Amino acid sequence: MKVLIVDDDALIRDGLKILIELEADFEVTGTAANGQEALEMCQKQRPDLVLMDIRMPVMDGVLGTKLIKQHFNTIKVVILTTFKDDDYIKEAIRSGAEGYILKNQPADSIIESLRAVGKGNTVFQREVVSALSTMLKDEKKPPVKLGLSDREQEILGLIAEGLSNKEIAERIYLSEGTIRNYTTGLLEKLKLRDRTQLAIFYLKNF
Amino acid sequence: MKVLIVDDDALIRDGLKILIELEADFEVTGTAANGQEALEMCQKQRPDLVLMDIRMPVMDGVLGTKLIKQHFNTIKVVILTTFKDDDYIKEAIRSGAEGYILKNQPADSIIESLRAVGKGNTVFQREVVSALSTMLKDEKKPPVKLGLSDREQEILGLIAEGLSNKEIAERIYLSEGTIRNYTTGLLEKLKLRDRTQLAIFYLKNF
DNA sequence: TAATAAACATGACATATGTCATATGAACTT
DNA sequence: AAGTTCATATGACATATGTCATGTTTATTA
């Protein structure tokens, strides 16, 4: 497997190169110091996999990954970094990287991760996943069937946008009184007291 | 590495067993047909890793994983399933599984994933990660510093809980009129029109 | 010390909100 | 056809909400 190493720190580049080339099934085709260079080298060398640092001058790893993915969609990218920062993780996943692993782990572990990625999987380090799991959206409880009619649903939604009864009436061509009646019905059905609670309910449950 | 295979389908159990035992560094210590059995076998065999199906009678894979993790925290669990259902993925991650891979991939790919997990990483299949990435919480914009006093913040929060002015007054020992005044101030500062909009604003931005 | 600013309060007022009884026409059921 | 249901409407009413001018107390600052 042909690997491109990207890191702004020459020492790390060289260290990784030596480590990886110890493995019979790996070959390091080159090294780059930032996303920009990485992109150029992908053009020339067509590696199978890019091992990418995040924080680098000129062009960081996230953008680098996005661009590489965009131009060469068969090239896998593994982010190898010291930061288990939430935002980086999220961005990395969105950018399409196949891995997000930290520099604090032993070489053989990194190698195995690269092999798994080579086989088409995606690898994260445990700590990274736990960080991730707290970022998961809370249950959007599937359509909490609450016997609301279409009209009621619609009006509830508009209330949750912050519209007044009059505005809602104008928006959907009904009289203000009718909207008031619907509001009363919604409050009754949802066992709430006022429109603010309706809005809160809606935002929390839909 | 000692592996326990858990699947309610005997054919799959046997197939996996044969496949895995072809690898010199793996040993299948046993098989189980559901989470319940899996838990018992973990007790007796102390495998390094459990390969776990999700949908099974008696006790499903998610609960099985949770229990195994709870009782034997050194045992790794990899979910191997046909479903890339959002809810399963989320639950699996929360349950502490080290992997979530699909049955639709070649054997060597699965083996590499297991090795990577053995080395302490977490492996997901690409499709699974893309499903995941849509589930990531949207940016909680960092505390949008909005020159609100402590009292204002507090009252805004209470409005967003759905309390009336009177209730807020009782809760924090101020007069209802004062709460009204604070509300007016909040509306002015946030350029909003009524308490419902305040609640919406709060829920969306804090 | 006098001036000023914060935090809280009051009362008067206009408007919005929510409740309720009642009504109408259209669609559907028996 | 008579009855029922549904969506919409109206008006009267009580209460909640929001605005504003003004006032008190206390702490801070010039």
CSV table of C-alpha atoms (C1' of nucleotides) in Angstrom, one decimal:
chain,number,residue,atom,x,y,z
A,1,MET,CA,0.0,0.0,0.0
A,2,LYS,CA,1.4,3.4,-1.0
A,3,VAL,CA,1.3,6.0,1.7
A,4,LEU,CA,1.8,9.7,1.7
A,5,ILE,CA,2.8,11.3,5.0
A,6,VAL,CA,1.7,14.9,5.7
A,7,ASP,CA,3.0,16.7,8.7
A,8,ASP,CA,4.6,20.1,9.2
A,9,ASP,CA,7.1,18.6,11.6
A,10,ALA,CA,10.1,17.0,9.8
A,11,LEU,CA,11.0,14.8,12.7
A,12,ILE,CA,7.5,13.2,12.8
A,13,ARG,CA,7.5,12.8,9.0
A,14,ASP,CA,10.8,10.9,9.1
A,15,GLY,CA,9.9,8.9,12.1
A,16,LEU,CA,6.6,7.8,10.6
A,17,LYS,CA,8.3,7.0,7.3
A,18,ILE,CA,10.8,4.7,8.9
A,19,LEU,CA,8.2,3.0,11.0
A,20,ILE,CA,5.8,2.4,8.1
A,21,GLU,CA,8.5,1.2,5.8
A,22,LEU,CA,9.4,-1.5,8.3
A,23,GLU,CA,6.2,-3.2,7.2
A,24,ALA,CA,6.4,-5.3,4.1
A,25,ASP,CA,3.1,-4.3,2.7
A,26,PHE,CA,3.6,-0.6,3.0
A,27,GLU,CA,5.6,1.8,0.9
A,28,VAL,CA,6.0,5.5,1.6
A,29,THR,CA,5.8,7.4,-1.7
A,30,GLY,CA,6.6,10.7,-0.2
A,31,THR,CA,6.1,13.3,2.5
A,32,ALA,CA,4.5,16.8,2.5
A,33,ALA,CA,4.5,19.6,5.0
A,34,ASN,CA,1.0,20.9,4.6
A,35,GLY,CA,-2.3,20.3,2.8
A,36,GLN,CA,-1.2,22.3,-0.3
A,37,GLU,CA,1.9,20.1,-0.9
A,38,ALA,CA,-0.1,17.0,-0.1
A,39,LEU,CA,-2.6,17.8,-2.8
A,40,GLU,CA,0.2,18.3,-5.3
A,41,MET,CA,1.9,15.0,-4.3
A,42,CYS,CA,-1.4,13.2,-4.6
A,43,GLN,CA,-1.6,14.4,-8.2
A,44,LYS,CA,1.9,13.0,-9.0
A,45,GLN,CA,2.1,9.9,-6.9
A,46,ARG,CA,-1.4,8.6,-6.5
A,47,PRO,CA,-0.9,7.1,-3.1
A,48,ASP,CA,-3.5,4.7,-1.7
A,49,LEU,CA,-3.6,6.4,1.6
A,50,VAL,CA,-2.6,9.8,3.1
A,51,LEU,CA,-1.6,10.1,6.7
A,52,MET,CA,-2.6,13.6,7.6
A,53,ASP,CA,-1.8,16.0,10.5
A,54,ILE,CA,-4.4,18.6,11.3
A,55,ARG,CA,-2.6,21.8,12.4
A,56,MET,CA,-0.3,22.9,9.7
A,57,PRO,CA,0.7,26.2,8.1
A,58,VAL,CA,-0.5,27.2,4.6
A,59,MET,CA,-3.3,24.7,4.4
A,60,ASP,CA,-4.5,22.7,7.4
A,61,GLY,CA,-5.4,19.0,7.4
A,62,VAL,CA,-9.2,19.4,7.3
A,63,LEU,CA,-9.2,21.5,4.1
A,64,GLY,CA,-6.5,19.3,2.7
A,65,THR,CA,-8.6,16.3,3.2
A,66,LYS,CA,-11.6,17.8,1.6
A,67,LEU,CA,-9.7,18.8,-1.4
A,68,ILE,CA,-8.0,15.4,-1.8
A,69,LYS,CA,-11.3,13.7,-1.4
A,70,GLN,CA,-12.8,15.9,-4.0
A,71,HIS,CA,-10.1,15.4,-6.6
A,72,PHE,CA,-9.1,11.8,-5.9
A,73,ASN,CA,-12.0,10.0,-4.4
A,74,THR,CA,-10.2,6.7,-4.2
A,75,ILE,CA,-7.5,8.0,-2.0
A,76,LYS,CA,-8.1,7.2,1.7
A,77,VAL,CA,-7.2,9.8,4.3
A,78,VAL,CA,-6.3,9.1,7.9
A,79,ILE,CA,-6.0,12.0,10.3
A,80,LEU,CA,-3.2,11.5,12.7
A,81,THR,CA,-3.0,14.2,15.3
A,82,THR,CA,-2.4,15.1,18.9
A,83,PHE,CA,-5.7,16.9,19.2
A,84,LYS,CA,-8.9,15.1,20.2
A,85,ASP,CA,-10.7,18.4,19.9
A,86,ASP,CA,-14.4,18.0,19.2
A,87,ASP,CA,-14.5,20.4,16.4
A,88,TYR,CA,-11.6,18.8,14.6
A,89,ILE,CA,-13.2,15.4,14.9
A,90,LYS,CA,-16.5,16.6,13.6
A,91,GLU,CA,-14.9,18.5,10.7
A,92,ALA,CA,-12.7,15.5,9.9
A,93,ILE,CA,-15.7,13.2,9.6
A,94,ARG,CA,-17.5,15.7,7.5
A,95,SER,CA,-14.5,16.1,5.3
A,96,GLY,CA,-14.7,12.4,4.5
A,97,ALA,CA,-11.6,11.1,6.3
A,98,GLU,CA,-11.4,7.4,6.9
A,99,GLY,CA,-9.7,7.6,10.2
A,100,TYR,CA,-9.0,9.8,13.1
A,101,ILE,CA,-6.3,8.5,15.4
A,102,LEU,CA,-4.1,10.1,17.9
A,103,LYS,CA,-0.3,10.2,18.0
A,104,ASN,CA,-0.2,8.9,21.6
A,105,GLN,CA,-0.5,5.3,20.6
A,106,PRO,CA,2.1,2.6,19.8
A,107,ALA,CA,3.3,2.1,16.2
A,108,ASP,CA,1.8,-1.3,15.7
A,109,SER,CA,-1.6,0.0,16.6
A,110,ILE,CA,-1.3,2.8,14.0
A,111,ILE,CA,-0.2,0.3,11.4
A,112,GLU,CA,-3.2,-2.0,12.1
A,113,SER,CA,-5.4,1.0,11.7
A,114,LEU,CA,-3.9,1.8,8.4
A,115,ARG,CA,-4.5,-1.8,7.3
A,116,ALA,CA,-8.1,-1.7,8.3
A,117,VAL,CA,-8.6,1.5,6.4
A,118,GLY,CA,-6.9,0.0,3.4
A,119,LYS,CA,-9.5,-2.7,3.6
A,120,GLY,CA,-12.3,-0.1,3.3
A,121,ASN,CA,-13.2,0.6,6.9
A,122,THR,CA,-12.9,3.6,9.0
A,123,VAL,CA,-10.9,3.7,12.2
A,124,PHE,CA,-11.2,5.9,15.2
A,125,GLN,CA,-9.4,5.8,18.4
A,126,ARG,CA,-11.5,5.0,21.4
A,127,GLU,CA,-11.2,8.4,23.1
A,128,VAL,CA,-12.3,10.0,19.9
A,129,VAL,CA,-15.4,7.9,19.7
A,130,SER,CA,-16.4,8.7,23.2
A,131,ALA,CA,-16.0,12.4,22.4
A,132,LEU,CA,-18.2,11.7,19.4
A,133,SER,CA,-20.9,9.9,21.3
A,134,THR,CA,-21.6,12.9,23.4
A,135,MET,CA,-22.0,14.9,20.2
A,136,LEU,CA,-24.8,12.7,18.9
A,137,LYS,CA,-28.1,14.3,18.5
A,138,ASP,CA,-30.6,13.4,21.1
A,139,GLU,CA,-33.3,11.1,20.1
A,140,LYS,CA,-35.6,12.7,17.7
A,141,LYS,CA,-38.4,10.6,19.1
A,142,PRO,CA,-39.9,9.2,16.0
A,143,PRO,CA,-43.1,11.0,15.1
A,144,VAL,CA,-44.6,11.0,18.6
A,145,LYS,CA,-48.1,10.3,17.2
A,146,LEU,CA,-50.1,12.8,19.0
A,147,GLY,CA,-53.3,12.8,17.1
A,148,LEU,CA,-52.7,16.3,15.7
A,149,SER,CA,-54.5,17.2,12.5
A,150,ASP,CA,-52.5,18.6,9.6
A,151,ARG,CA,-53.8,22.1,10.4
A,152,GLU,CA,-52.8,21.7,14.0
A,153,GLN,CA,-49.4,20.5,13.1
A,154,GLU,CA,-49.0,23.4,10.8
A,155,ILE,CA,-50.1,26.0,13.3
A,156,LEU,CA,-48.0,24.5,16.0
A,157,GLY,CA,-45.0,24.9,13.7
A,158,LEU,CA,-45.8,28.5,13.0
A,159,ILE,CA,-46.2,29.2,16.7
A,160,ALA,CA,-42.7,27.7,17.2
A,161,GLU,CA,-41.4,30.1,14.6
A,162,GLY,CA,-42.5,32.9,16.8
A,163,LEU,CA,-45.5,34.2,14.9
A,164,SER,CA,-48.4,35.9,16.6
A,165,ASN,CA,-51.9,34.7,16.0
A,166,LYS,CA,-52.6,37.5,13.6
A,167,GLU,CA,-49.5,36.7,11.6
A,168,ILE,CA,-50.4,33.1,11.4
A,169,ALA,CA,-53.9,34.0,10.2
A,170,GLU,CA,-52.4,36.1,7.4
A,171,ARG,CA,-49.9,33.5,6.5
A,172,ILE,CA,-52.4,30.7,6.0
A,173,TYR,CA,-55.5,32.7,5.1
A,174,LEU,CA,-57.6,32.0,8.1
A,175,SER,CA,-59.2,34.4,10.6
A,176,GLU,CA,-57.3,35.3,13.7
A,177,GLY,CA,-60.2,33.9,15.7
A,178,THR,CA,-59.8,30.5,14.1
A,179,ILE,CA,-56.1,30.5,14.9
A,180,ARG,CA,-57.0,31.2,18.5
A,181,ASN,CA,-59.4,28.3,18.5
A,182,TYR,CA,-56.7,26.0,17.1
A,183,THR,CA,-54.3,27.2,19.7
A,184,THR,CA,-56.8,26.4,22.4
A,185,GLY,CA,-57.1,22.9,20.9
A,186,LEU,CA,-53.4,22.4,20.8
A,187,LEU,CA,-53.1,23.5,24.4
A,188,GLU,CA,-55.8,21.1,25.4
A,189,LYS,CA,-54.3,18.2,23.5
A,190,LEU,CA,-50.8,18.7,24.6
A,191,LYS,CA,-51.8,19.6,28.1
A,192,LEU,CA,-49.9,22.9,28.0
A,193,ARG,CA,-50.9,26.4,29.1
A,194,ASP,CA,-49.7,29.0,26.7
A,195,ARG,CA,-48.1,29.5,23.3
A,196,THR,CA,-44.6,29.8,24.7
A,197,GLN,CA,-44.9,26.3,26.1
A,198,LEU,CA,-46.2,25.1,22.8
A,199,ALA,CA,-43.1,26.6,21.1
A,200,ILE,CA,-40.8,25.0,23.6
A,201,PHE,CA,-42.6,21.7,23.2
A,202,TYR,CA,-42.2,21.8,19.5
A,203,LEU,CA,-38.6,22.7,19.5
A,204,LYS,CA,-37.8,20.0,21.9
A,205,ASN,CA,-39.7,17.3,20.3
A,206,PHE,CA,-39.6,17.8,16.5
B,1,MET,CA,-6.7,-13.3,20.0
B,2,LYS,CA,-9.6,-15.2,21.5
B,3,VAL,CA,-12.9,-14.4,19.8
B,4,LEU,CA,-16.5,-15.2,20.8
B,5,ILE,CA,-19.0,-15.2,18.0
B,6,VAL,CA,-22.6,-14.2,18.7
B,7,ASP,CA,-25.3,-14.6,16.1
B,8,ASP,CA,-28.7,-16.2,16.2
B,9,ASP,CA,-28.1,-17.8,12.8
B,10,ALA,CA,-26.1,-21.0,13.0
B,11,LEU,CA,-24.9,-20.8,9.5
B,12,ILE,CA,-23.3,-17.4,10.1
B,13,ARG,CA,-21.8,-18.6,13.3
B,14,ASP,CA,-20.1,-21.5,11.6
B,15,GLY,CA,-19.0,-19.6,8.6
B,16,LEU,CA,-17.4,-16.9,10.7
B,17,LYS,CA,-15.8,-19.5,12.9
B,18,ILE,CA,-14.1,-21.1,10.0
B,19,LEU,CA,-13.1,-17.9,8.4
B,20,ILE,CA,-11.6,-16.5,11.6
B,21,GLU,CA,-9.8,-19.7,12.5
B,22,LEU,CA,-8.0,-19.5,9.2
B,23,GLU,CA,-6.0,-16.7,10.7
B,24,ALA,CA,-3.0,-17.8,12.7
B,25,ASP,CA,-3.5,-15.0,15.3
B,26,PHE,CA,-7.1,-15.7,16.0
B,27,GLU,CA,-8.8,-18.4,18.0
B,28,VAL,CA,-12.6,-18.8,18.3
B,29,THR,CA,-13.3,-19.8,21.9
B,30,GLY,CA,-17.0,-20.3,21.3
B,31,THR,CA,-20.3,-19.2,19.8
B,32,ALA,CA,-23.5,-18.0,21.3
B,33,ALA,CA,-27.0,-17.4,19.8
B,34,ASN,CA,-28.0,-14.3,21.7
B,35,GLY,CA,-26.8,-11.7,24.2
B,36,GLN,CA,-27.8,-13.7,27.2
B,37,GLU,CA,-25.7,-16.7,26.1
B,38,ALA,CA,-22.9,-14.3,25.1
B,39,LEU,CA,-22.7,-12.9,28.6
B,40,GLU,CA,-22.5,-16.4,30.1
B,41,MET,CA,-19.7,-17.4,27.8
B,42,CYS,CA,-17.8,-14.3,28.5
B,43,GLN,CA,-17.9,-15.3,32.1
B,44,LYS,CA,-16.4,-18.7,31.4
B,45,GLN,CA,-14.1,-18.1,28.4
B,46,ARG,CA,-12.9,-14.6,28.9
B,47,PRO,CA,-12.5,-13.8,25.2
B,48,ASP,CA,-10.5,-10.8,24.0
B,49,LEU,CA,-13.2,-9.8,21.6
B,50,VAL,CA,-16.8,-10.5,20.9
B,51,LEU,CA,-18.3,-10.4,17.4
B,52,MET,CA,-21.9,-9.5,18.0
B,53,ASP,CA,-25.0,-9.5,15.9
B,54,ILE,CA,-27.7,-7.0,16.7
B,55,ARG,CA,-31.1,-8.5,16.1
B,56,MET,CA,-31.4,-11.6,18.1
B,57,PRO,CA,-34.1,-13.2,20.2
B,58,VAL,CA,-34.0,-13.3,24.0
B,59,MET,CA,-31.4,-10.5,24.3
B,60,ASP,CA,-30.3,-8.3,21.5
B,61,GLY,CA,-26.8,-7.2,20.7
B,62,VAL,CA,-27.1,-3.7,22.1
B,63,LEU,CA,-28.1,-4.8,25.5
B,64,GLY,CA,-25.7,-7.7,25.3
B,65,THR,CA,-22.9,-5.2,24.6
B,66,LYS,CA,-23.9,-3.0,27.4
B,67,LEU,CA,-23.9,-5.8,29.9
B,68,ILE,CA,-20.6,-7.3,28.7
B,69,LYS,CA,-19.0,-3.9,28.9
B,70,GLN,CA,-20.3,-3.5,32.3
B,71,HIS,CA,-19.1,-6.8,33.7
B,72,PHE,CA,-15.9,-7.3,31.7
B,73,ASN,CA,-14.5,-3.9,30.7
B,74,THR,CA,-11.5,-5.3,29.0
B,75,ILE,CA,-13.4,-7.3,26.5
B,76,LYS,CA,-13.8,-5.6,23.1
B,77,VAL,CA,-17.1,-5.8,21.3
B,78,VAL,CA,-17.5,-5.5,17.5
B,79,ILE,CA,-21.0,-5.3,16.2
B,80,LEU,CA,-21.3,-7.2,12.9
B,81,THR,CA,-24.7,-6.8,11.4
B,82,THR,CA,-26.7,-6.3,8.2
B,83,PHE,CA,-28.4,-3.1,9.4
B,84,LYS,CA,-27.0,0.3,9.1
B,85,ASP,CA,-29.9,1.7,10.9
B,86,ASP,CA,-29.2,5.1,12.5
B,87,ASP,CA,-30.7,4.1,15.8
B,88,TYR,CA,-28.6,0.9,16.1
B,89,ILE,CA,-25.5,2.8,15.3
B,90,LYS,CA,-26.1,5.4,17.9
B,91,GLU,CA,-27.1,2.8,20.5
B,92,ALA,CA,-24.1,0.7,19.7
B,93,ILE,CA,-21.7,3.6,20.1
B,94,ARG,CA,-23.4,4.5,23.4
B,95,SER,CA,-23.2,1.0,24.6
B,96,GLY,CA,-19.4,1.1,24.2
B,97,ALA,CA,-18.8,-1.1,21.3
B,98,GLU,CA,-15.4,-0.8,19.6
B,99,GLY,CA,-16.7,-1.5,16.1
B,100,TYR,CA,-19.7,-1.4,13.9
B,101,ILE,CA,-19.3,-3.2,10.6
B,102,LEU,CA,-21.6,-4.6,8.1
B,103,LYS,CA,-21.8,-8.2,6.9
B,104,ASN,CA,-21.7,-7.1,3.3
B,105,GLN,CA,-17.9,-6.9,3.1
B,106,PRO,CA,-15.2,-9.4,2.3
B,107,ALA,CA,-13.7,-11.6,5.0
B,108,ASP,CA,-10.2,-10.1,4.9
B,109,SER,CA,-11.7,-6.7,5.5
B,110,ILE,CA,-13.5,-8.0,8.6
B,111,ILE,CA,-10.3,-9.6,9.9
B,112,GLU,CA,-8.3,-6.4,9.5
B,113,SER,CA,-11.0,-4.6,11.4
B,114,LEU,CA,-10.8,-7.1,14.2
B,115,ARG,CA,-7.0,-6.7,14.3
B,116,ALA,CA,-7.3,-2.9,14.5
B,117,VAL,CA,-9.8,-3.3,17.3
B,118,GLY,CA,-7.5,-5.7,19.0
B,119,LYS,CA,-4.9,-2.9,19.0
B,120,GLY,CA,-7.2,-0.6,20.8
B,121,ASN,CA,-8.9,1.3,18.0
B,122,THR,CA,-12.5,1.6,17.0
B,123,VAL,CA,-13.6,0.6,13.5
B,124,PHE,CA,-16.6,1.6,11.6
B,125,GLN,CA,-17.5,0.9,8.1
B,126,ARG,CA,-17.6,3.9,5.8
B,127,GLU,CA,-21.3,3.9,5.2
B,128,VAL,CA,-21.8,3.7,8.9
B,129,VAL,CA,-19.7,6.8,9.4
B,130,SER,CA,-21.6,8.8,6.8
B,131,ALA,CA,-24.8,7.9,8.5
B,132,LEU,CA,-23.2,9.1,11.7
B,133,SER,CA,-22.0,12.4,10.3
B,134,THR,CA,-25.5,13.5,9.6
B,135,MET,CA,-26.3,12.8,13.2
B,136,LEU,CA,-23.8,15.2,14.6
B,137,LYS,CA,-25.1,18.0,16.6
B,138,ASP,CA,-25.1,21.3,14.9
B,139,GLU,CA,-22.7,23.9,16.2
B,140,LYS,CA,-23.7,25.2,19.6
B,141,LYS,CA,-22.4,28.7,18.8
B,142,PRO,CA,-20.1,29.5,21.7
B,143,PRO,CA,-21.9,31.6,24.3
B,144,VAL,CA,-22.9,34.5,22.1
B,145,LYS,CA,-21.8,37.2,24.5
B,146,LEU,CA,-24.9,39.4,24.5
B,147,GLY,CA,-24.4,41.9,27.2
B,148,LEU,CA,-27.1,40.3,29.3
B,149,SER,CA,-26.9,40.8,33.1
B,150,ASP,CA,-27.1,37.7,35.3
B,151,ARG,CA,-30.7,38.5,36.2
B,152,GLU,CA,-31.6,38.8,32.6
B,153,GLN,CA,-29.9,35.6,31.7
B,154,GLU,CA,-31.7,33.9,34.6
B,155,ILE,CA,-35.1,35.2,33.6
B,156,LEU,CA,-34.6,34.4,30.0
B,157,GLY,CA,-33.9,30.9,31.0
B,158,LEU,CA,-37.0,30.7,33.0
B,159,ILE,CA,-39.1,32.1,30.2
B,160,ALA,CA,-37.6,29.3,28.0
B,161,GLU,CA,-38.8,26.8,30.6
B,162,GLY,CA,-42.3,28.0,29.9
B,163,LEU,CA,-43.0,29.9,33.1
B,164,SER,CA,-45.4,32.8,33.3
B,165,ASN,CA,-44.3,36.2,34.7
B,166,LYS,CA,-46.1,35.4,37.9
B,167,GLU,CA,-44.4,32.1,38.2
B,168,ILE,CA,-41.0,33.5,37.6
B,169,ALA,CA,-41.7,36.2,40.2
B,170,GLU,CA,-42.6,33.6,42.8
B,171,ARG,CA,-39.6,31.5,41.9
B,172,ILE,CA,-37.0,34.2,42.3
B,173,TYR,CA,-38.7,36.4,44.8
B,174,LEU,CA,-39.3,39.5,42.8
B,175,SER,CA,-42.6,41.2,41.9
B,176,GLU,CA,-44.4,40.3,38.8
B,177,GLY,CA,-44.0,43.8,37.6
B,178,THR,CA,-40.3,43.6,37.9
B,179,ILE,CA,-40.3,40.5,35.8
B,180,ARG,CA,-42.3,42.3,33.2
B,181,ASN,CA,-39.8,45.0,33.2
B,182,TYR,CA,-37.0,42.6,32.7
B,183,THR,CA,-38.9,40.9,29.9
B,184,THR,CA,-39.2,44.3,28.2
B,185,GLY,CA,-35.5,44.8,28.6
B,186,LEU,CA,-34.7,41.4,27.1
B,187,LEU,CA,-37.0,42.0,24.2
B,188,GLU,CA,-35.4,45.3,23.5
B,189,LYS,CA,-31.8,43.9,23.7
B,190,LEU,CA,-32.5,40.9,21.6
B,191,LYS,CA,-34.7,42.8,19.2
B,192,LEU,CA,-37.6,40.4,19.6
B,193,ARG,CA,-41.3,40.9,20.1
B,194,ASP,CA,-42.7,38.6,22.7
B,195,ARG,CA,-41.9,35.9,25.2
B,196,THR,CA,-42.4,33.1,22.8
B,197,GLN,CA,-39.7,34.5,20.6
B,198,LEU,CA,-37.5,34.8,23.6
B,199,ALA,CA,-38.0,31.1,24.4
B,200,ILE,CA,-37.3,30.1,20.8
B,201,PHE,CA,-34.2,32.3,20.7
B,202,TYR,CA,-33.0,30.7,23.9
B,203,LEU,CA,-33.6,27.2,22.9
B,204,LYS,CA,-31.9,27.7,19.6
B,205,ASN,CA,-28.8,29.5,20.9
B,206,PHE,CA,-28.0,28.2,24.3
C,1,DT,C1',-21.0,64.9,49.8
C,2,DA,C1',-23.5,65.1,45.8
C,3,DA,C1',-24.3,62.8,41.6
C,4,DT,C1',-25.0,58.6,39.3
C,5,DA,C1',-26.1,54.1,38.3
C,6,DA,C1',-28.3,49.4,39.4
C,7,DA,C1',-31.8,46.7,41.0
C,8,DC,C1',-36.3,46.4,42.2
C,9,DA,C1',-41.1,48.2,42.5
C,10,DT,C1',-45.8,50.3,41.3
C,11,DG,C1',-49.7,51.7,38.6
C,12,DA,C1',-52.0,52.8,34.4
C,13,DC,C1',-52.7,51.4,30.0
C,14,DA,C1',-53.0,49.0,25.3
C,15,DT,C1',-52.7,44.9,23.1
C,16,DA,C1',-52.3,39.8,22.7
C,17,DT,C1',-53.7,35.6,24.2
C,18,DG,C1',-56.8,32.1,25.5
C,19,DT,C1',-61.8,30.4,26.6
C,20,DC,C1',-66.2,29.5,25.4
C,21,DA,C1',-70.7,29.4,23.3
C,22,DT,C1',-72.5,29.5,19.1
C,23,DA,C1',-73.0,29.3,13.9
C,24,DT,C1',-72.3,27.9,9.0
C,25,DG,C1',-71.3,25.1,5.0
C,26,DA,C1',-69.2,21.1,3.1
C,27,DA,C1',-68.3,16.3,3.3
C,28,DC,C1',-69.4,11.9,4.9
C,29,DT,C1',-72.5,8.4,7.1
C,30,DT,C1',-76.6,5.9,7.9
D,1,DA,C1',-83.0,12.9,3.6
D,2,DA,C1',-81.6,13.4,8.2
D,3,DG,C1',-77.8,13.2,11.1
D,4,DT,C1',-73.0,13.8,12.2
D,5,DT,C1',-68.4,15.4,11.8
D,6,DC,C1',-65.0,18.7,10.4
D,7,DA,C1',-63.0,23.0,9.3
D,8,DT,C1',-63.8,27.6,9.8
D,9,DA,C1',-65.8,31.8,11.7
D,10,DT,C1',-67.6,35.3,15.2
D,11,DG,C1',-68.2,37.8,19.4
D,12,DA,C1',-67.9,38.4,24.3
D,13,DC,C1',-65.0,38.0,27.9
D,14,DA,C1',-61.1,37.2,31.4
D,15,DT,C1',-56.4,37.1,31.9
D,16,DA,C1',-51.5,37.6,30.5
D,17,DT,C1',-48.3,40.3,28.4
D,18,DG,C1',-45.7,44.2,27.3
D,19,DT,C1',-44.8,49.4,27.6
D,20,DC,C1',-44.0,53.4,30.0
D,21,DA,C1',-43.4,56.9,33.5
D,22,DT,C1',-42.1,57.2,37.9
D,23,DG,C1',-40.3,56.0,42.6
D,24,DT,C1',-37.3,53.8,46.3
D,25,DT,C1',-33.1,51.9,48.0
D,26,DT,C1',-28.5,50.9,47.9
D,27,DA,C1',-24.0,50.9,46.3
D,28,DT,C1',-20.5,53.3,43.5
D,29,DT,C1',-18.1,57.1,41.9
D,30,DA,C1',-16.7,61.8,40.8
